[in-house]
Short mmCIF file of C-alpha atoms and ligand atoms in Angstrom, two decimals:
data_model
loop_
_atom_site.label_atom_id
_atom_site.label_comp_id
_atom_site.label_asym_id
_atom_site.label_seq_id
_atom_site.Cartn_x
_atom_site.Cartn_y
_atom_site.Cartn_z
CA MET W 352 -46.49 -47.15 108.61
CA THR W 353 -43.14 -46.93 106.84
CA GLY W 354 -39.85 -48.60 107.76
CA HIS W 355 -36.14 -47.98 107.52
CA PHE W 356 -34.45 -48.04 104.15
CA ILE W 357 -31.67 -50.60 104.49
CA ASN W 358 -29.75 -52.48 101.83
CA GLY W 359 -31.93 -51.24 98.99
CA ALA W 360 -35.35 -51.91 100.53
CA LEU W 361 -37.85 -50.57 103.01
CA VAL W 362 -37.68 -52.91 106.02
CA PRO W 363 -39.67 -53.05 109.24
CA SER W 364 -38.05 -52.09 112.52
CA THR W 365 -36.95 -54.70 115.03
CA GLY W 366 -38.54 -52.53 117.73
CA ALA W 367 -42.06 -51.54 118.64
CA THR W 368 -41.74 -47.79 119.20
CA ASN W 369 -43.25 -45.62 116.52
CA ILE W 370 -43.18 -41.90 115.86
CA GLU W 371 -46.23 -40.06 114.58
CA VAL W 372 -45.36 -37.43 112.01
CA ARG W 373 -47.96 -34.67 112.28
CA SER W 374 -48.50 -31.49 110.33
CA PRO W 375 -47.55 -28.61 112.62
CA ALA W 376 -49.95 -26.33 110.77
CA PHE W 377 -53.09 -28.45 111.05
CA GLY W 378 -52.22 -31.17 113.54
CA GLU W 379 -53.28 -34.04 111.29
CA LEU W 380 -51.36 -37.31 111.13
CA ILE W 381 -49.25 -37.60 107.96
CA ALA W 382 -47.37 -40.82 108.59
CA THR W 383 -45.93 -43.10 111.23
CA VAL W 384 -42.26 -44.06 111.19
CA PRO W 385 -40.30 -46.41 113.42
CA ASP W 386 -37.87 -45.29 116.08
CA ALA W 387 -34.72 -47.24 115.19
CA THR W 388 -33.40 -49.68 117.77
CA PRO W 389 -29.65 -50.27 118.14
CA ASP W 390 -30.25 -53.44 116.11
CA ASP W 391 -31.79 -51.45 113.26
CA VAL W 392 -28.83 -49.07 113.27
CA ASP W 393 -26.49 -52.07 113.33
CA ARG W 394 -28.19 -53.52 110.28
CA ALA W 395 -27.93 -50.25 108.40
CA VAL W 396 -24.26 -49.79 109.29
CA ALA W 397 -23.52 -53.44 108.41
CA ALA W 398 -25.17 -52.96 105.00
CA ALA W 399 -23.14 -49.79 104.44
CA ARG W 400 -19.93 -51.53 105.51
CA ALA W 401 -20.60 -54.58 103.31
CA SER W 402 -21.19 -52.39 100.27
CA PHE W 403 -18.03 -50.45 101.03
CA GLN W 404 -15.95 -53.61 101.43
CA ALA W 405 -17.41 -55.13 98.28
CA LYS W 406 -16.56 -51.89 96.43
CA SER W 407 -19.97 -52.06 94.82
CA TRP W 408 -20.08 -48.28 94.59
CA ARG W 409 -16.57 -46.95 95.06
CA GLY W 410 -15.23 -49.60 92.67
CA LYS W 411 -17.43 -48.45 89.81
CA ASP W 412 -15.92 -46.41 87.00
CA SER W 413 -16.03 -42.74 87.87
CA SER W 414 -17.99 -41.91 84.74
CA GLU W 415 -20.66 -44.39 85.78
CA LYS W 416 -20.88 -42.97 89.31
CA GLU W 417 -21.24 -39.52 87.84
CA LEU W 418 -24.07 -40.67 85.59
CA ILE W 419 -25.89 -42.37 88.45
CA LEU W 420 -25.72 -39.24 90.59
CA TRP W 421 -27.07 -37.22 87.66
CA ARG W 422 -29.85 -39.75 87.28
CA LEU W 423 -30.69 -39.38 90.97
CA ALA W 424 -30.88 -35.58 90.59
CA ASP W 425 -33.13 -36.02 87.54
CA LEU W 426 -35.41 -38.41 89.44
CA ILE W 427 -35.68 -36.00 92.36
CA GLU W 428 -36.48 -33.24 89.92
CA ARG W 429 -39.23 -35.36 88.44
CA HIS W 430 -40.67 -35.83 91.96
CA LYS W 431 -39.93 -32.33 93.18
CA ASP W 432 -43.55 -31.25 93.64
CA GLU W 433 -44.30 -34.33 95.68
CA LEU W 434 -41.18 -33.80 97.80
CA ALA W 435 -41.90 -30.11 98.31
CA ARG W 436 -45.43 -30.93 99.40
CA LEU W 437 -44.13 -33.48 101.90
CA GLU W 438 -41.65 -30.91 103.22
CA SER W 439 -44.31 -28.28 103.57
CA MET W 440 -46.69 -30.66 105.30
CA GLU W 441 -44.24 -32.11 107.80
CA ASN W 442 -42.32 -28.88 108.48
CA GLY W 443 -44.99 -26.15 108.23
CA LYS W 444 -42.95 -24.04 105.78
CA THR W 445 -44.72 -22.64 102.74
CA LEU W 446 -44.88 -24.81 99.67
CA ARG W 447 -43.04 -22.11 97.74
CA GLU W 448 -40.15 -22.11 100.25
CA ALA W 449 -40.07 -25.90 100.27
CA LEU W 450 -39.53 -25.96 96.53
CA ARG W 451 -37.33 -22.92 96.09
CA ALA W 452 -35.11 -23.13 99.16
CA ASP W 453 -35.09 -26.82 100.01
CA VAL W 454 -35.79 -29.25 97.16
CA ASN W 455 -34.32 -27.22 94.26
CA PRO W 456 -30.97 -26.45 95.96
CA GLY W 457 -30.80 -30.12 96.98
CA ILE W 458 -31.08 -31.17 93.33
CA ASP W 459 -28.38 -28.69 92.42
CA ALA W 460 -26.05 -29.98 95.15
CA ILE W 461 -26.31 -33.53 93.78
CA ARG W 462 -25.49 -32.33 90.26
CA TYR W 463 -22.63 -30.23 91.57
CA TYR W 464 -21.04 -33.22 93.34
CA ALA W 465 -21.72 -35.49 90.35
CA GLY W 466 -19.37 -33.12 88.56
CA TRP W 467 -16.71 -33.72 91.20
CA VAL W 468 -16.62 -37.53 90.91
CA ARG W 469 -13.94 -37.51 88.19
CA ARG W 470 -11.98 -34.69 89.77
CA ILE W 471 -11.12 -36.13 93.17
CA TYR W 472 -7.48 -37.13 92.93
CA GLY W 473 -4.13 -36.66 94.61
CA GLU W 474 -0.94 -34.96 93.59
CA THR W 475 2.71 -35.75 92.98
CA ILE W 476 5.06 -34.04 95.40
CA PRO W 477 8.70 -33.12 94.64
CA VAL W 478 10.24 -34.62 97.82
CA ASP W 479 13.99 -34.74 98.50
CA GLY W 480 15.93 -37.89 97.63
CA PRO W 481 15.51 -40.61 95.03
CA PHE W 482 11.80 -41.02 95.58
CA LEU W 483 8.56 -40.66 93.79
CA ASN W 484 5.96 -39.40 96.23
CA TYR W 485 2.29 -39.13 95.42
CA THR W 486 -0.99 -38.90 97.31
CA LEU W 487 -4.20 -40.82 96.95
CA ARG W 488 -7.53 -39.50 98.15
CA GLU W 489 -9.55 -42.41 99.42
CA PRO W 490 -13.11 -42.49 100.75
CA VAL W 491 -13.29 -42.46 104.58
CA GLY W 492 -15.72 -45.40 104.61
CA VAL W 493 -19.10 -45.43 106.33
CA VAL W 494 -20.57 -41.98 106.88
CA GLY W 495 -23.37 -41.25 109.33
CA ALA W 496 -25.30 -38.14 108.32
CA ILE W 497 -27.44 -36.64 111.06
CA VAL W 498 -29.62 -33.76 109.90
CA PRO W 499 -32.17 -31.33 111.37
CA TRP W 500 -35.77 -30.51 110.49
CA ASN W 501 -35.50 -27.00 109.09
CA TYR W 502 -34.24 -27.88 105.57
CA PRO W 503 -34.62 -31.66 105.53
CA THR W 504 -33.98 -32.27 101.81
CA CYS W 505 -31.32 -29.70 101.14
CA ILE W 506 -29.16 -30.37 104.19
CA ALA W 507 -29.34 -34.13 103.61
CA THR W 508 -27.98 -33.63 100.08
CA TRP W 509 -25.17 -31.42 101.46
CA LYS W 510 -24.00 -34.54 103.31
CA PHE W 511 -24.77 -37.55 101.15
CA ALA W 512 -23.93 -36.00 97.76
CA PRO W 513 -20.24 -35.26 98.54
CA ALA W 514 -19.98 -38.50 100.55
CA LEU W 515 -21.19 -40.52 97.55
CA ALA W 516 -19.03 -38.51 95.15
CA CYS W 517 -16.01 -39.52 97.24
CA GLY W 518 -17.04 -43.21 97.18
CA CYS W 519 -18.35 -43.55 100.75
CA SER W 520 -21.40 -45.48 101.89
CA VAL W 521 -23.99 -43.57 103.91
CA VAL W 522 -26.46 -44.02 106.76
CA LEU W 523 -28.71 -40.98 106.89
CA LYS W 524 -30.71 -40.15 110.00
CA PRO W 525 -33.28 -37.43 109.38
CA SER W 526 -34.96 -35.53 112.19
CA GLU W 527 -37.79 -37.38 113.92
CA LEU W 528 -39.99 -34.42 112.97
CA THR W 529 -39.29 -34.55 109.21
CA PRO W 530 -38.31 -38.08 108.16
CA LEU W 531 -40.37 -38.51 105.02
CA THR W 532 -38.36 -36.92 102.22
CA ALA W 533 -35.22 -38.85 103.19
CA LEU W 534 -37.08 -42.14 102.77
CA LYS W 535 -38.40 -41.06 99.38
CA ILE W 536 -34.93 -39.98 98.23
CA ALA W 537 -33.45 -43.33 99.33
CA GLU W 538 -36.01 -45.08 97.16
CA LEU W 539 -35.08 -42.83 94.22
CA ALA W 540 -31.38 -43.47 94.85
CA SER W 541 -32.02 -47.17 94.40
CA GLU W 542 -33.99 -46.51 91.24
CA ALA W 543 -31.14 -44.35 89.94
CA GLY W 544 -28.75 -47.30 90.25
CA ILE W 545 -26.97 -46.69 93.54
CA PRO W 546 -26.14 -50.24 94.68
CA ASN W 547 -27.86 -51.80 97.68
CA GLY W 548 -26.35 -50.85 101.02
CA VAL W 549 -24.66 -47.70 99.77
CA PHE W 550 -27.44 -45.32 100.79
CA ASN W 551 -29.44 -46.24 103.89
CA VAL W 552 -31.92 -44.29 105.99
CA VAL W 553 -32.83 -44.98 109.61
CA THR W 554 -35.61 -42.99 111.23
CA GLY W 555 -35.85 -42.25 114.92
CA TYR W 556 -35.17 -39.90 117.78
CA GLY W 557 -31.81 -38.34 118.50
CA HIS W 558 -31.30 -40.05 121.84
CA THR W 559 -32.04 -43.46 120.30
CA ALA W 560 -31.23 -43.73 116.59
CA GLY W 561 -28.85 -40.74 116.50
CA GLU W 562 -26.97 -41.81 119.59
CA ALA W 563 -26.63 -45.41 118.32
CA LEU W 564 -25.14 -44.12 115.07
CA ALA W 565 -22.83 -41.71 116.87
CA ARG W 566 -21.54 -44.46 119.18
CA HIS W 567 -21.25 -47.15 116.52
CA MET W 568 -17.78 -48.65 116.31
CA ASP W 569 -18.05 -49.20 112.57
CA VAL W 570 -19.04 -45.67 111.53
CA ASP W 571 -16.00 -43.73 110.33
CA LYS W 572 -17.44 -40.26 110.25
CA ILE W 573 -20.45 -38.28 111.38
CA SER W 574 -21.49 -35.27 109.37
CA PHE W 575 -23.87 -33.29 111.54
CA THR W 576 -26.10 -30.25 111.26
CA GLY W 577 -28.06 -29.20 114.31
CA SER W 578 -27.77 -27.68 117.74
CA ILE W 579 -24.72 -27.07 119.93
CA ARG W 580 -26.22 -29.28 122.62
CA THR W 581 -26.33 -32.28 120.28
CA ALA W 582 -22.86 -31.46 118.95
CA ARG W 583 -21.48 -31.80 122.48
CA SER W 584 -23.03 -35.22 122.87
CA LEU W 585 -21.65 -36.29 119.46
CA LEU W 586 -18.16 -35.25 120.52
CA LYS W 587 -18.56 -37.31 123.68
CA ALA W 588 -19.89 -40.28 121.71
CA SER W 589 -16.95 -40.11 119.35
CA ALA W 590 -14.47 -39.86 122.24
CA GLU W 591 -16.07 -42.83 123.98
CA SER W 592 -16.29 -45.03 120.88
CA ASN W 593 -13.88 -45.14 117.94
CA LEU W 594 -12.81 -41.47 117.69
CA LYS W 595 -14.83 -41.17 114.50
CA ARG W 596 -14.26 -37.83 112.85
CA LEU W 597 -16.92 -35.16 113.01
CA SER W 598 -17.98 -32.14 111.06
CA LEU W 599 -20.37 -29.84 112.86
CA GLU W 600 -22.71 -27.25 111.32
CA LEU W 601 -24.36 -25.55 114.27
CA GLY W 602 -26.43 -22.51 115.07
CA GLY W 603 -26.01 -18.81 114.49
CA LYS W 604 -26.96 -15.42 115.91
CA ASN W 605 -26.12 -13.59 112.77
CA PRO W 606 -25.42 -9.85 112.51
CA ASN W 607 -26.86 -7.94 109.57
CA ILE W 608 -25.26 -4.47 109.64
CA ILE W 609 -26.84 -1.46 107.94
CA PHE W 610 -24.84 1.74 107.34
CA PRO W 611 -26.59 5.00 106.35
CA ASP W 612 -24.98 5.06 102.88
CA ALA W 613 -26.52 1.74 101.86
CA ASP W 614 -29.32 1.19 99.37
CA LEU W 615 -31.87 1.24 102.17
CA GLU W 616 -34.76 -0.11 100.12
CA ALA W 617 -32.77 -3.20 99.15
CA ALA W 618 -31.35 -3.53 102.67
CA ALA W 619 -34.82 -3.39 104.24
CA GLN W 620 -36.25 -5.99 101.88
CA SER W 621 -33.31 -8.24 102.56
CA ALA W 622 -33.41 -7.71 106.33
CA PHE W 623 -37.08 -8.66 106.22
CA SER W 624 -36.66 -11.90 104.29
CA GLY W 625 -33.41 -12.57 106.19
CA ILE W 626 -35.35 -12.99 109.43
CA PHE W 627 -38.84 -14.08 108.39
CA SER W 628 -38.20 -16.61 105.61
CA ASN W 629 -38.76 -20.22 106.68
CA LYS W 630 -40.48 -18.65 109.77
CA GLY W 631 -37.10 -17.71 111.15
CA GLU W 632 -36.14 -21.36 111.62
CA VAL W 633 -32.92 -20.82 109.72
CA CYS W 634 -29.37 -21.18 111.04
CA SER W 635 -28.32 -18.29 108.79
CA SER W 636 -31.24 -16.01 109.66
CA GLY W 637 -30.30 -12.35 110.13
CA SER W 638 -31.61 -12.36 113.68
CA ARG W 639 -29.53 -9.39 114.90
CA LEU W 640 -30.09 -6.28 112.86
CA LEU W 641 -27.46 -3.66 113.62
CA VAL W 642 -28.73 -0.30 112.33
CA HIS W 643 -26.69 2.91 112.35
CA LYS W 644 -28.30 5.45 114.67
CA ASP W 645 -28.64 8.08 111.90
CA ILE W 646 -31.16 5.96 109.99
CA HIS W 647 -32.41 3.79 112.83
CA ASP W 648 -35.95 5.11 113.22
CA ARG W 649 -36.97 5.29 109.57
CA PHE W 650 -35.38 1.92 108.79
CA LEU W 651 -37.23 0.36 111.70
CA ASP W 652 -40.56 1.92 110.61
CA ARG W 653 -40.14 0.43 107.17
CA LEU W 654 -39.62 -3.05 108.59
CA VAL W 655 -42.44 -2.81 111.09
CA ASP W 656 -44.89 -1.66 108.39
CA ARG W 657 -43.93 -4.59 106.22
CA ALA W 658 -44.06 -7.11 109.09
CA LYS W 659 -47.56 -6.02 110.09
CA LYS W 660 -48.76 -6.81 106.55
CA MET W 661 -47.14 -10.22 106.38
CA LYS W 662 -49.58 -13.01 105.58
CA VAL W 663 -49.21 -15.82 108.10
CA GLY W 664 -51.22 -18.98 107.52
CA ASN W 665 -51.81 -22.20 105.61
CA PRO W 666 -48.40 -23.24 104.20
CA LEU W 667 -50.02 -24.85 101.17
CA ASP W 668 -51.78 -21.62 100.16
CA PRO W 669 -49.69 -19.83 97.48
CA GLU W 670 -50.60 -16.44 99.02
CA THR W 671 -49.08 -17.32 102.40
CA GLU W 672 -45.77 -15.68 103.27
CA MET W 673 -45.07 -17.43 106.56
CA GLY W 674 -46.20 -20.86 107.74
CA SER W 675 -46.26 -22.62 111.08
CA GLN W 676 -43.38 -23.20 113.47
CA ILE W 677 -42.23 -26.81 113.49
CA SER W 678 -43.74 -27.90 116.83
CA ARG W 679 -45.44 -26.81 120.00
CA GLN W 680 -42.13 -27.11 121.82
CA GLN W 681 -40.42 -24.78 119.34
CA MET W 682 -43.32 -22.33 119.47
CA ASP W 683 -43.21 -22.26 123.28
CA ARG W 684 -39.47 -21.76 123.19
CA ILE W 685 -39.84 -18.76 120.86
CA LEU W 686 -42.66 -17.28 122.98
CA GLY W 687 -40.40 -17.72 126.02
CA TYR W 688 -37.69 -15.65 124.30
CA ILE W 689 -40.24 -12.98 123.45
CA GLN W 690 -41.20 -12.78 127.13
CA SER W 691 -37.53 -12.51 128.10
CA GLY W 692 -37.06 -9.62 125.64
CA ILE W 693 -39.97 -7.77 127.21
CA ALA W 694 -38.73 -8.54 130.73
CA GLU W 695 -35.23 -7.26 129.93
CA GLY W 696 -36.65 -3.95 128.69
CA ALA W 697 -36.45 -4.22 124.89
CA HIS W 698 -39.23 -2.42 123.03
CA LEU W 699 -41.73 -4.69 121.29
CA ALA W 700 -42.29 -2.87 117.99
CA CYS W 701 -44.65 -5.45 116.47
CA GLY W 702 -45.89 -9.02 116.85
CA GLY W 703 -45.02 -10.71 120.09
CA GLY W 704 -47.59 -13.46 120.26
CA ARG W 705 -49.17 -16.55 118.88
CA ASP W 706 -51.56 -16.21 115.97
CA THR W 707 -54.69 -18.24 116.66
CA GLU W 708 -57.03 -16.61 114.21
CA GLY W 709 -59.47 -19.10 112.61
CA ASP W 710 -57.90 -22.38 111.61
CA LYS W 711 -54.51 -21.23 112.87
CA ALA W 712 -55.56 -22.22 116.38
CA LYS W 713 -54.85 -25.82 115.31
CA GLY W 714 -51.20 -25.03 114.55
CA TYR W 715 -48.17 -23.23 115.92
CA PHE W 716 -48.24 -19.84 114.23
CA ILE W 717 -46.40 -16.81 115.58
CA ASN W 718 -46.77 -13.23 114.41
CA PRO W 719 -43.62 -11.70 112.91
CA THR W 720 -41.96 -10.01 115.85
CA ILE W 721 -39.55 -7.08 115.97
CA PHE W 722 -37.81 -5.76 119.07
CA SER W 723 -36.06 -2.39 118.98
CA GLY W 724 -33.85 -0.81 121.62
CA VAL W 725 -32.11 -4.12 122.12
CA GLN W 726 -28.86 -4.10 124.12
CA PRO W 727 -26.14 -6.49 122.96
CA HIS W 728 -26.04 -8.28 126.31
CA MET W 729 -29.75 -9.18 126.34
CA LYS W 730 -30.73 -12.80 125.97
CA ILE W 731 -32.62 -12.07 122.73
CA ALA W 732 -29.38 -10.61 121.32
CA GLN W 733 -27.18 -13.46 122.51
CA GLU W 734 -29.08 -16.73 122.06
CA GLU W 735 -30.35 -18.36 118.91
CA ILE W 736 -34.15 -18.11 119.00
CA PHE W 737 -34.78 -20.00 115.75
CA GLY W 738 -38.04 -18.21 115.10
CA PRO W 739 -39.51 -15.04 113.53
CA VAL W 740 -38.05 -12.66 116.11
CA LEU W 741 -35.78 -9.80 115.09
CA ALA W 742 -33.56 -7.94 117.56
CA VAL W 743 -32.71 -4.43 116.32
CA ILE W 744 -29.57 -2.98 117.88
CA PRO W 745 -28.42 0.62 117.23
CA PHE W 746 -24.73 1.45 116.66
CA SER W 747 -22.61 4.51 115.81
CA GLY W 748 -19.39 3.48 114.04
CA VAL W 749 -17.57 0.71 112.18
CA ASP W 750 -15.53 -0.51 115.14
CA GLU W 751 -18.53 -0.61 117.42
CA ALA W 752 -20.52 -2.55 114.80
CA ILE W 753 -17.74 -5.13 114.49
CA GLU W 754 -17.46 -5.45 118.25
CA ILE W 755 -21.20 -6.03 118.67
CA ALA W 756 -21.23 -8.40 115.69
CA ASN W 757 -18.50 -10.54 117.25
CA GLY W 758 -19.94 -10.42 120.76
CA THR W 759 -21.70 -13.79 120.84
CA ILE W 760 -20.56 -17.42 121.01
CA TYR W 761 -21.61 -17.88 117.37
CA GLY W 762 -19.91 -17.14 114.06
CA LEU W 763 -21.96 -18.59 111.23
CA VAL W 764 -22.86 -15.81 108.77
CA SER W 765 -23.00 -12.03 108.65
CA ALA W 766 -23.87 -9.19 106.29
CA VAL W 767 -22.94 -5.57 105.79
CA TRP W 768 -24.81 -2.95 103.77
CA THR W 769 -22.87 0.12 102.64
CA SER W 770 -21.78 1.89 99.45
CA ASP W 771 -18.34 2.61 100.91
CA ILE W 772 -15.88 -0.02 99.74
CA LYS W 773 -13.54 0.62 102.69
CA THR W 774 -16.28 0.09 105.25
CA ALA W 775 -17.41 -3.06 103.47
CA HIS W 776 -13.95 -4.62 103.48
CA ARG W 777 -13.12 -3.50 107.02
CA VAL W 778 -16.24 -5.21 108.28
CA ALA W 779 -15.66 -8.31 106.13
CA ALA W 780 -12.14 -8.63 107.54
CA GLY W 781 -13.18 -7.90 111.13
CA ILE W 782 -16.11 -10.25 111.45
CA GLN W 783 -15.57 -13.76 112.76
CA ALA W 784 -18.01 -15.75 110.66
CA GLY W 785 -17.93 -18.37 107.93
CA SER W 786 -19.75 -16.13 105.43
CA VAL W 787 -19.87 -12.37 104.95
CA TRP W 788 -22.43 -10.98 102.54
CA ILE W 789 -21.83 -7.48 101.24
CA ASN W 790 -24.98 -5.68 100.05
CA THR W 791 -26.85 -8.96 99.86
CA TYR W 792 -28.16 -11.62 102.24
CA ASN W 793 -28.39 -15.41 102.19
CA GLY W 794 -26.14 -15.96 99.20
CA PHE W 795 -25.86 -19.73 98.78
CA ASP W 796 -24.41 -21.81 95.98
CA SER W 797 -23.46 -25.48 95.86
CA ALA W 798 -19.96 -24.38 94.81
CA SER W 799 -19.35 -22.02 97.73
CA PRO W 800 -18.33 -23.34 101.18
CA PHE W 801 -20.69 -22.93 104.11
CA GLY W 802 -19.90 -23.36 107.80
CA GLY W 803 -19.03 -21.69 111.05
CA TYR W 804 -16.43 -20.01 113.19
CA LYS W 805 -16.42 -20.34 116.99
CA GLN W 806 -19.33 -22.36 118.40
CA SER W 807 -21.13 -22.37 115.07
CA GLY W 808 -19.06 -25.45 114.36
CA TYR W 809 -16.25 -26.63 112.14
CA GLY W 810 -15.77 -28.31 108.81
CA ARG W 811 -17.49 -27.02 105.71
CA ASP W 812 -20.45 -28.18 103.70
CA LEU W 813 -20.60 -27.42 99.97
CA GLY W 814 -17.91 -26.51 97.48
CA SER W 815 -14.67 -28.39 97.11
CA TYR W 816 -14.04 -27.93 100.85
CA ALA W 817 -16.68 -30.51 101.75
CA LEU W 818 -14.70 -33.20 99.93
CA GLU W 819 -12.04 -32.98 102.66
CA GLN W 820 -14.60 -34.37 105.08
CA TYR W 821 -15.16 -37.57 103.15
CA THR W 822 -11.66 -38.51 102.05
CA ASN W 823 -8.48 -39.71 103.69
CA VAL W 824 -5.18 -38.68 102.14
CA LYS W 825 -2.61 -41.43 101.68
CA SER W 826 1.00 -40.53 100.96
CA VAL W 827 2.76 -43.17 98.83
CA TRP W 828 6.58 -43.32 98.64
CA VAL W 829 8.41 -45.16 95.91
CA ALA W 830 12.18 -45.64 96.09
CA LEU W 831 13.55 -45.02 92.62
P1 LIG Z 2243 -30.94 -30.96 117.06
O1 LIG Z 2243 -29.51 -30.89 117.42
O2 LIG Z 2243 -31.93 -31.12 118.16
O3 LIG Z 2243 -31.21 -32.18 116.09
C1 LIG Z 2243 -30.49 -32.36 114.89
C2 LIG Z 2243 -30.41 -33.84 114.57
O4 LIG Z 2243 -29.66 -34.48 115.60
C3 LIG Z 2243 -31.77 -34.53 114.56
O5 LIG Z 2243 -31.77 -35.54 113.57
C4 LIG Z 2243 -31.84 -35.17 115.94
O6 LIG Z 2243 -32.68 -36.29 116.01
C5 LIG Z 2243 -30.39 -35.55 116.15
N1 LIG Z 2243 -30.01 -35.72 117.56
C6 LIG Z 2243 -30.53 -35.11 118.65
N2 LIG Z 2243 -29.92 -35.54 119.78
C7 LIG Z 2243 -28.98 -36.44 119.38
C8 LIG Z 2243 -28.01 -37.22 120.06
N3 LIG Z 2243 -27.89 -37.19 121.39
N4 LIG Z 2243 -27.18 -38.02 119.34
C9 LIG Z 2243 -27.27 -38.06 117.99
N5 LIG Z 2243 -28.19 -37.36 117.29
C10 LIG Z 2243 -29.03 -36.55 117.96
O7 LIG Z 2243 -31.26 -29.70 116.18
P2 LIG Z 2243 -32.66 -29.32 115.52
O8 LIG Z 2243 -33.53 -28.78 116.59
O9 LIG Z 2243 -33.15 -30.44 114.67
O10 LIG Z 2243 -32.22 -28.15 114.51
C11 LIG Z 2243 -32.07 -26.85 114.92
C12 LIG Z 2243 -30.60 -26.51 115.11
O11 LIG Z 2243 -29.87 -26.83 113.94
C13 LIG Z 2243 -30.39 -25.03 115.32
O12 LIG Z 2243 -29.43 -24.82 116.32
C14 LIG Z 2243 -29.84 -24.58 113.99
O13 LIG Z 2243 -29.08 -23.41 114.02
C15 LIG Z 2243 -29.04 -25.74 113.56
N6 LIG Z 2243 -28.83 -25.69 112.12
C16 LIG Z 2243 -27.58 -25.40 111.64
C17 LIG Z 2243 -27.35 -25.33 110.27
C18 LIG Z 2243 -26.00 -25.04 109.70
O14 LIG Z 2243 -25.79 -25.35 108.53
N7 LIG Z 2243 -25.09 -24.46 110.42
C19 LIG Z 2243 -28.41 -25.55 109.39
C20 LIG Z 2243 -29.66 -25.83 109.91
C21 LIG Z 2243 -29.86 -25.91 111.29
#
């Protein structure tokens, strides 16, 4: 049994409800964590507020803050195998993915924001009249970071690293399904020299711990990654409490568009990993594959051949390419979408069911699934499935591709494959999405902003843009 990490120490909950963290691949119990009560959340927020008021972190010299963040990144790096194993066990993703796509980018994000600590400053503005006018960029205060289960380490760092770089204090609430790495990182943060109360973690469900944080009168900002449904309740919580500011990183139904003049080998490989990496539980997965009708059949064959050979199984086995879905609920949801695709008349080209071979019967494995002949209005082309299910949609021209690409409520990421520079830029300009990848997929870098258009959310993680979320700008006027 663990506890919450509050004011520099692991402390027991004031409540009696516990959450069992189980491996989705094997079903075994990994740990038990408490479900935070409102009192627990209060204690964490009070610790964060006290540290903020005392300026124990934000008052430190910038060079020292930078060093401490570097030390934290180094400590995480030293423990990266342990963290990746925890991720793989609690999430069901392969160990390789846990290290490469979750823990390693998290380390990089902390180093990137360590580099920002000494570069967050205001400007002098040439206003009219006998005045000196300058701006200060001040930390917003206490930040609540609410994160999902699909990239528990990486997404947490996307929140707390810029928040700490700006001088804020943080209360992190990981998903109830994947709480363990956050607790370990909090411990390492303390060891790195982050003062007590500056970095706290409360574990618990969304409707308990998350809601208490979102409604807390002394939280200044919530940085959120997760579903649209939760985003709506956060907006309501903010409106009904202290109007705390929000940044929202939500889902996607991302178009990956293939023109006949593209490097089709590279495009196929990328389309494949774009949908099946992390078992499709990726906000930026290329879940809608728009293929030009002239190459449609051969491109599809290539993908189907590859998908049928994919090795699904034990996430800890280095040979495994795809692990287990996160939970029974998520697996059932995905299987429900597969049934809806069949019912609406899409053609099931491969997969389509649960994989229960051998030991896999204990977990929530799904065969890589590809639908062809998908119409843009179908449910499997409109809604985020968050699983290894690809919807292949044929198209004929650039304008039609852009129209289909923009025809959902989402606007997170997109990609276009072509050797024609005009087509590439027309599509990039026409698509409503926070990222456009040209002849590549899933380009991420700590320095490059990431976030959505439309109902994929607002605000940006990563890059210098994220710093806006954690600072207030103060305009100072001096009469000369
Ligand atoms: P979710 O919204 O169910 O949960 C996310 C977090 O919010 C969890 O910590 C959860 O406990 C908490 N939560 C749930 N209800 C809450 C409430 N009422 N008040 C406060 N907190 C609450 O999402 P999920 O199922 O964990 O993650 C999957 C979703 O996240 C998908 O839609 C996916 O696209 C999205 N996602 C987006 C990005 C991005 O960067 N845009 C990245 C990863 C995942």
